[in-house]
Short mmCIF file of C-alpha atoms and ligand atoms in Angstrom, two decimals:
data_model
loop_
_atom_site.label_atom_id
_atom_site.label_comp_id
_atom_site.label_asym_id
_atom_site.label_seq_id
_atom_site.Cartn_x
_atom_site.Cartn_y
_atom_site.Cartn_z
CA UNK A 1 -50.54 -122.56 -169.40
CA UNK A 2 -51.70 -125.78 -167.20
CA UNK A 3 -52.16 -124.96 -163.09
CA UNK A 4 -53.87 -128.08 -161.59
CA UNK A 5 -51.11 -130.28 -159.76
CA UNK A 6 -50.79 -133.62 -160.69
CA UNK A 7 -51.64 -135.89 -158.24
CA UNK A 8 -49.63 -137.25 -155.24
CA UNK A 9 -50.95 -140.64 -154.93
CA UNK A 10 -48.82 -141.88 -158.28
CA UNK A 11 -45.56 -139.69 -157.35
CA UNK A 12 -45.59 -141.62 -153.82
CA UNK A 13 -46.88 -145.08 -155.14
CA UNK A 14 -43.59 -144.78 -158.05
CA UNK A 15 -41.43 -143.57 -154.23
CA UNK A 16 -42.33 -146.25 -151.67
CA UNK A 17 -39.33 -148.50 -152.61
CA UNK A 18 -37.03 -145.45 -152.63
CA UNK A 19 -37.92 -145.23 -149.23
CA UNK A 20 -35.32 -147.20 -147.60
CA UNK A 21 -32.89 -147.38 -150.78
CA UNK A 22 -30.56 -144.74 -147.92
CA UNK A 23 -29.47 -145.08 -144.86
CA UNK A 24 -30.51 -141.53 -143.39
CA UNK A 25 -33.96 -142.39 -144.72
CA UNK A 26 -34.15 -145.89 -143.22
CA UNK A 27 -33.52 -143.98 -139.59
CA UNK A 28 -34.28 -140.70 -139.93
CA UNK A 29 -33.42 -138.47 -136.74
CA UNK A 30 -32.97 -134.59 -136.89
CA UNK A 31 -28.81 -135.53 -136.54
CA UNK A 32 -28.81 -138.02 -139.24
CA UNK A 33 -30.87 -135.85 -141.70
CA UNK A 34 -28.13 -132.78 -141.09
CA UNK A 35 -25.81 -134.81 -141.35
CA UNK A 36 -26.93 -136.25 -144.65
CA UNK A 37 -28.20 -133.26 -146.11
CA UNK A 38 -25.18 -131.43 -145.64
CA UNK A 39 -23.08 -133.64 -147.41
CA UNK A 40 -25.80 -133.82 -150.25
CA UNK A 41 -25.01 -130.09 -151.30
CA UNK A 42 -22.12 -131.08 -153.40
CA UNK A 43 -21.80 -134.75 -153.40
CA UNK A 44 -23.66 -137.50 -154.92
CA UNK A 45 -26.01 -139.72 -153.02
CA UNK A 46 -23.48 -142.82 -153.91
CA UNK A 47 -20.81 -141.19 -152.78
CA UNK A 48 -22.75 -139.84 -149.87
CA UNK A 49 -23.55 -143.61 -148.28
CA UNK A 50 -20.20 -145.26 -146.65
CA UNK A 51 -19.61 -141.70 -146.04
CA UNK A 52 -22.13 -141.81 -144.32
CA UNK A 53 -21.86 -144.42 -142.43
CA UNK A 54 -18.53 -143.78 -141.03
CA UNK A 55 -19.03 -140.18 -140.01
CA UNK A 56 -22.51 -141.17 -137.86
CA UNK A 57 -20.93 -144.55 -135.99
CA UNK A 58 -17.69 -141.91 -135.03
CA UNK A 59 -19.85 -139.14 -134.28
CA UNK A 60 -23.52 -141.08 -133.10
CA UNK A 61 -24.92 -137.92 -131.62
CA UNK A 62 -24.92 -133.91 -132.10
CA UNK A 63 -23.51 -133.75 -128.73
CA UNK A 64 -20.57 -136.70 -129.78
CA UNK A 65 -19.78 -133.99 -132.49
CA UNK A 66 -20.10 -131.15 -130.94
CA UNK A 67 -17.01 -132.72 -128.71
CA UNK A 68 -14.99 -133.80 -131.18
CA UNK A 69 -12.07 -131.85 -132.36
CA UNK A 70 -12.59 -129.65 -135.63
CA UNK A 71 -9.56 -131.57 -136.93
CA UNK A 72 -11.30 -135.07 -136.14
CA UNK A 73 -14.33 -134.13 -138.63
CA UNK A 74 -12.41 -132.92 -141.39
CA UNK A 75 -10.75 -136.32 -141.00
CA UNK A 76 -13.95 -138.44 -141.40
CA UNK A 77 -14.68 -136.43 -144.28
CA UNK A 78 -12.56 -138.28 -146.68
CA UNK A 79 -13.75 -139.03 -149.56
CA UNK A 80 -16.85 -136.28 -149.58
CA UNK A 81 -14.65 -132.91 -150.76
CA UNK A 82 -15.39 -129.53 -150.07
CA UNK A 83 -14.25 -130.06 -147.26
CA UNK A 84 -15.48 -126.66 -145.57
CA UNK A 85 -18.70 -128.11 -145.60
CA UNK A 86 -17.16 -130.19 -142.20
CA UNK A 87 -16.26 -127.19 -140.99
CA UNK A 88 -19.63 -125.78 -140.68
CA UNK A 89 -21.28 -129.22 -139.54
CA UNK A 90 -18.91 -128.86 -136.86
CA UNK A 91 -19.44 -125.24 -135.52
CA UNK A 92 -23.13 -126.12 -136.61
CA UNK A 93 -23.36 -128.86 -134.05
CA UNK A 94 -22.10 -126.91 -131.22
CA UNK A 95 -24.51 -124.22 -131.52
CA UNK A 96 -26.97 -126.69 -131.49
CA UNK A 97 -25.29 -128.45 -128.24
CA UNK A 98 -25.13 -124.13 -127.27
CA UNK A 99 -28.08 -122.86 -128.18
CA UNK A 100 -30.37 -126.03 -128.35
CA UNK A 101 -29.31 -128.14 -125.35
CA UNK A 102 -27.95 -130.88 -128.31
CA UNK A 103 -31.40 -130.90 -130.10
CA UNK A 104 -31.57 -130.00 -133.43
CA UNK A 105 -34.02 -127.49 -133.37
CA UNK A 106 -37.74 -127.44 -136.12
CA UNK A 107 -38.03 -124.07 -136.90
CA UNK A 108 -36.42 -122.77 -140.05
CA UNK A 109 -35.18 -119.61 -138.56
CA UNK A 110 -33.46 -121.38 -135.87
CA UNK A 111 -31.87 -123.95 -138.94
CA UNK A 112 -31.16 -121.18 -140.69
CA UNK A 113 -28.85 -119.79 -138.58
CA UNK A 114 -26.63 -122.59 -137.89
CA UNK A 115 -23.52 -122.77 -139.34
CA UNK A 116 -23.42 -124.13 -143.50
CA UNK A 117 -27.41 -124.49 -143.36
CA UNK A 118 -28.90 -122.22 -145.98
CA UNK A 119 -32.72 -121.59 -146.97
CA UNK A 120 -32.45 -124.92 -149.02
CA UNK A 121 -31.22 -126.98 -146.59
CA UNK A 122 -33.12 -125.73 -144.04
CA UNK A 123 -36.65 -126.60 -146.01
CA UNK A 124 -35.27 -129.65 -145.95
CA UNK A 125 -34.52 -130.91 -142.84
CA UNK A 126 -38.19 -128.73 -141.28
CA UNK A 127 -39.69 -131.17 -144.23
CA UNK A 128 -37.49 -134.16 -143.86
CA UNK A 129 -36.48 -134.83 -140.18
CA UNK A 130 -39.99 -133.33 -138.89
CA UNK A 131 -42.94 -133.37 -141.44
CA UNK A 132 -43.14 -129.76 -141.55
CA UNK A 133 -45.38 -128.81 -144.54
CA UNK A 134 -42.29 -126.47 -146.56
CA UNK A 135 -40.96 -127.77 -150.08
CA UNK A 136 -37.58 -128.33 -150.13
CA UNK A 137 -36.66 -125.88 -153.22
CA UNK A 138 -33.73 -127.84 -155.02
CA UNK A 139 -33.70 -127.89 -158.54
CA UNK A 140 -35.09 -130.84 -159.16
CA UNK A 141 -37.65 -129.84 -157.60
CA UNK A 142 -38.46 -126.50 -159.26
CA UNK A 143 -37.68 -128.32 -162.52
CA UNK A 144 -40.62 -131.00 -162.15
CA UNK A 145 -42.70 -128.18 -160.66
CA UNK A 146 -42.32 -126.02 -163.22
CA UNK A 147 -42.92 -128.06 -166.36
CA UNK A 148 -46.07 -130.57 -164.69
CA UNK A 149 -47.76 -127.81 -162.80
CA UNK A 150 -47.28 -125.44 -165.09
CA UNK A 151 -46.50 -127.18 -168.42
CA UNK A 152 -43.03 -124.73 -169.46
CA UNK A 153 -39.24 -124.96 -168.44
CA UNK A 154 -38.35 -123.26 -165.08
CA UNK A 155 -35.68 -121.10 -167.30
CA UNK A 156 -38.98 -118.99 -169.00
CA UNK A 157 -41.14 -118.58 -165.81
CA UNK A 158 -40.26 -116.44 -162.59
CA UNK A 159 -38.79 -118.27 -159.58
CA UNK A 160 -42.09 -117.16 -157.63
CA UNK A 161 -44.03 -118.69 -159.71
CA UNK A 162 -42.40 -121.90 -160.52
CA UNK A 163 -42.28 -122.17 -156.10
CA UNK A 164 -46.06 -121.11 -156.09
CA UNK A 165 -46.37 -124.18 -158.16
CA UNK A 166 -44.67 -126.38 -156.04
CA UNK A 167 -46.52 -125.18 -152.53
CA UNK A 168 -49.76 -125.90 -154.21
CA UNK A 169 -48.66 -129.48 -155.22
CA UNK A 170 -46.73 -129.92 -151.47
CA UNK A 171 -48.47 -132.89 -150.05
CA UNK A 172 -49.09 -132.06 -146.54
CA UNK A 173 -50.43 -135.22 -145.29
CA UNK A 174 -46.25 -136.28 -145.73
CA UNK A 175 -44.16 -133.47 -146.67
CA UNK A 176 -41.25 -135.66 -146.01
CA UNK A 177 -41.89 -137.93 -148.89
CA UNK A 178 -43.23 -135.69 -151.13
CA UNK A 179 -40.00 -133.99 -151.11
CA UNK A 180 -37.29 -136.48 -151.56
CA UNK A 181 -39.80 -137.83 -154.02
CA UNK A 182 -39.60 -135.09 -156.22
CA UNK A 183 -36.08 -134.65 -155.70
CA UNK A 184 -35.44 -138.34 -156.68
CA UNK A 185 -37.80 -137.56 -160.19
CA UNK A 186 -36.08 -134.77 -160.71
CA UNK A 187 -32.37 -136.45 -160.73
CA UNK A 188 -33.26 -140.15 -162.30
CA UNK A 189 -36.30 -138.90 -164.71
CA UNK A 190 -37.55 -135.26 -165.46
CA UNK A 191 -34.14 -134.55 -165.90
CA UNK A 192 -32.43 -132.07 -168.56
CA UNK A 193 -33.75 -133.66 -171.23
CA UNK A 194 -37.40 -135.40 -169.24
CA UNK A 195 -37.69 -138.60 -169.74
CA UNK A 196 -41.31 -139.11 -170.00
CA UNK A 197 -41.90 -142.28 -171.28
CA UNK A 198 -40.91 -144.09 -167.96
CA UNK A 199 -42.06 -141.12 -165.80
CA UNK A 200 -45.02 -142.29 -162.69
CA UNK A 201 -46.78 -138.80 -163.78
CA UNK A 202 -46.81 -138.60 -167.13
CA UNK A 203 -50.91 -139.15 -167.70
CA UNK A 204 -51.46 -135.46 -165.21
CA UNK A 205 -48.06 -134.17 -166.37
CA UNK A 206 -48.87 -130.50 -168.19
CA UNK A 207 -45.77 -130.72 -169.83
CA UNK A 208 -46.80 -133.87 -171.61
CA UNK A 209 -50.51 -132.36 -172.15
CA UNK A 210 -49.94 -129.92 -174.12
CA UNK A 211 -47.77 -132.12 -175.95
CA UNK A 212 -44.58 -129.99 -176.34
CA UNK A 213 -42.66 -133.50 -174.85
CA UNK A 214 -44.76 -136.27 -175.84
CA UNK A 215 -42.37 -139.55 -174.95
CA UNK A 216 -39.56 -137.23 -174.13
CA UNK A 217 -38.11 -138.95 -177.09
CA UNK A 218 -35.68 -135.96 -179.21
CA UNK A 219 -36.20 -133.26 -176.49
CA UNK A 220 -33.97 -130.50 -176.63
CA UNK A 221 -33.19 -128.42 -172.93
CA UNK A 222 -33.96 -125.41 -172.93
CA UNK A 223 -31.15 -124.81 -171.15
CA UNK A 224 -27.87 -126.82 -171.50
CA UNK A 225 -25.67 -127.32 -168.55
CA UNK A 226 -22.64 -125.14 -168.49
CA UNK A 227 -19.42 -127.16 -169.30
CA UNK A 228 -17.91 -127.73 -166.10
CA UNK A 229 -14.25 -126.24 -165.50
CA UNK A 230 -11.33 -129.17 -165.43
CA UNK A 231 -10.39 -130.58 -162.45
CA UNK A 232 -7.35 -131.30 -163.44
CA UNK A 233 -4.56 -128.77 -162.20
CA UNK A 234 -7.92 -126.94 -160.57
CA UNK A 235 -7.78 -124.68 -157.12
CA UNK A 236 -10.22 -127.02 -156.00
CA UNK A 237 -7.58 -130.36 -156.91
CA UNK A 238 -5.08 -128.44 -154.92
CA UNK A 239 -6.99 -127.25 -151.76
CA UNK A 240 -8.37 -131.03 -151.41
CA UNK A 241 -4.81 -132.55 -151.99
CA UNK A 242 -3.33 -130.61 -149.12
CA UNK A 243 -6.48 -131.11 -146.50
CA UNK A 244 -5.85 -135.23 -147.58
CA UNK A 245 -1.72 -134.64 -146.52
CA UNK A 246 -2.89 -133.23 -143.20
CA UNK A 247 -5.39 -135.29 -142.74
CA UNK A 248 -2.59 -138.01 -142.72
CA UNK A 249 -0.44 -135.61 -140.19
CA UNK A 250 -0.90 -132.47 -138.91
CA UNK A 251 0.32 -129.69 -138.92
CA UNK A 252 3.42 -129.54 -140.61
CA UNK A 253 5.04 -126.85 -142.69
CA UNK A 254 4.47 -125.80 -146.25
CA UNK A 255 7.37 -126.90 -147.82
CA UNK A 256 6.50 -130.82 -146.53
CA UNK A 257 2.96 -129.83 -147.09
CA UNK A 258 4.31 -129.30 -150.82
CA UNK A 259 5.71 -132.63 -151.33
CA UNK A 260 3.00 -134.73 -149.37
CA UNK A 261 -0.06 -133.43 -151.57
CA UNK A 262 2.49 -133.71 -154.75
CA UNK A 263 1.34 -129.49 -155.55
CA UNK A 264 3.57 -126.87 -156.28
CA UNK A 265 4.76 -124.66 -152.96
CA UNK A 266 3.69 -121.51 -154.80
CA UNK A 267 -0.06 -123.11 -155.70
CA UNK A 268 -0.02 -124.51 -151.84
CA UNK A 269 0.31 -121.54 -150.14
CA UNK A 270 -2.22 -120.33 -152.06
CA UNK A 271 -4.31 -122.59 -150.96
CA UNK A 272 -3.50 -122.83 -147.55
CA UNK A 273 -4.27 -118.41 -147.56
CA UNK A 274 -7.46 -119.33 -148.71
CA UNK A 275 -8.68 -122.28 -146.44
CA UNK A 276 -7.72 -120.39 -143.38
CA UNK A 277 -9.63 -117.88 -144.62
CA UNK A 278 -12.44 -119.90 -144.58
CA UNK A 279 -11.73 -121.71 -140.69
CA UNK A 280 -10.59 -125.26 -142.69
CA UNK A 281 -6.95 -124.90 -141.64
CA UNK A 282 -4.72 -123.25 -138.94
CA UNK A 283 -1.24 -121.25 -139.58
CA UNK A 284 1.37 -120.84 -136.97
CA UNK A 285 3.66 -118.80 -137.88
CA UNK A 286 5.61 -121.63 -141.08
CA UNK A 287 3.54 -124.30 -139.84
CA UNK A 288 -0.07 -125.78 -141.34
CA UNK A 289 -2.51 -128.13 -139.33
CA UNK A 290 -5.91 -128.85 -138.56
CA UNK A 291 -8.32 -126.69 -136.29
CA UNK A 292 -9.55 -127.97 -133.22
S1 LIG B 1 -43.68 -136.23 -167.89
FE1 LIG B 1 -41.77 -135.82 -168.73
S2 LIG B 1 -41.96 -133.52 -168.52
FE2 LIG B 1 -43.64 -134.57 -167.20
S3 LIG B 1 -42.87 -134.24 -165.00
FE3 LIG B 1 -42.87 -136.30 -165.95
S4 LIG B 1 -40.44 -136.22 -166.72
FE4 LIG B 1 -40.73 -134.31 -166.55
#
């Protein structure tokens, strides 16, 4: 099994034209990186771009976001889905305003203490916004590191070994570009079925060197992605319809909410209970609204 990390030079040269591909990369202030990382948690970059530009135009700073009613933040989240992220981001902005004087903290422990910021997002912020030498170990970064450094699929290895391999490869001189290059490479090239023929680091990739994925043709994934549960008719769909209806008019009763959302009343009640538990809606008697 190989352990020598490939050179970062080819990786960063491949990434160069992508450095300006997204608005958060063109102007990577800590606040813009925070907003983009939360949006990118569960939404593809192409869908995030217009929502991000609208969002930062509406809330141009941590303080502006912290001062806004949560209902307005949820409205501005339109088009992104997984609306609980909007509530968490609203809370995080208020925490940053209260605890850190309105400046996004640099320290990963302080970042992790923010609402909606888990270990991955904290590491991504530390690396991308502040240039700290840490690996944002998302699934793409781990897959590329596992194959390119250790010459094996990540499912065949201990996670600790893969993260250590990524850390050994990390370019300390430019953690922001290195992490984003790895994310892009994993998403576009070193996918579940790797596209080694077009990979910029194939010459130094351990998996290729071992001849196990030569050219990428016909390579079978070690782990096939699980089939997604159908969105149609799911509770996620009902929840999305409820929040959409409330964005247009808030508050309203469950009956009106069922009519406006086009969903059955019993499913709407179930969705409202879950959304209420998560702080995404308020309930006063029989009336449901977006939070302040
Ligand atoms: S050469 Fe193939 S396996 Fe190696 S990093 Fe590139 S795409 Fe992944």
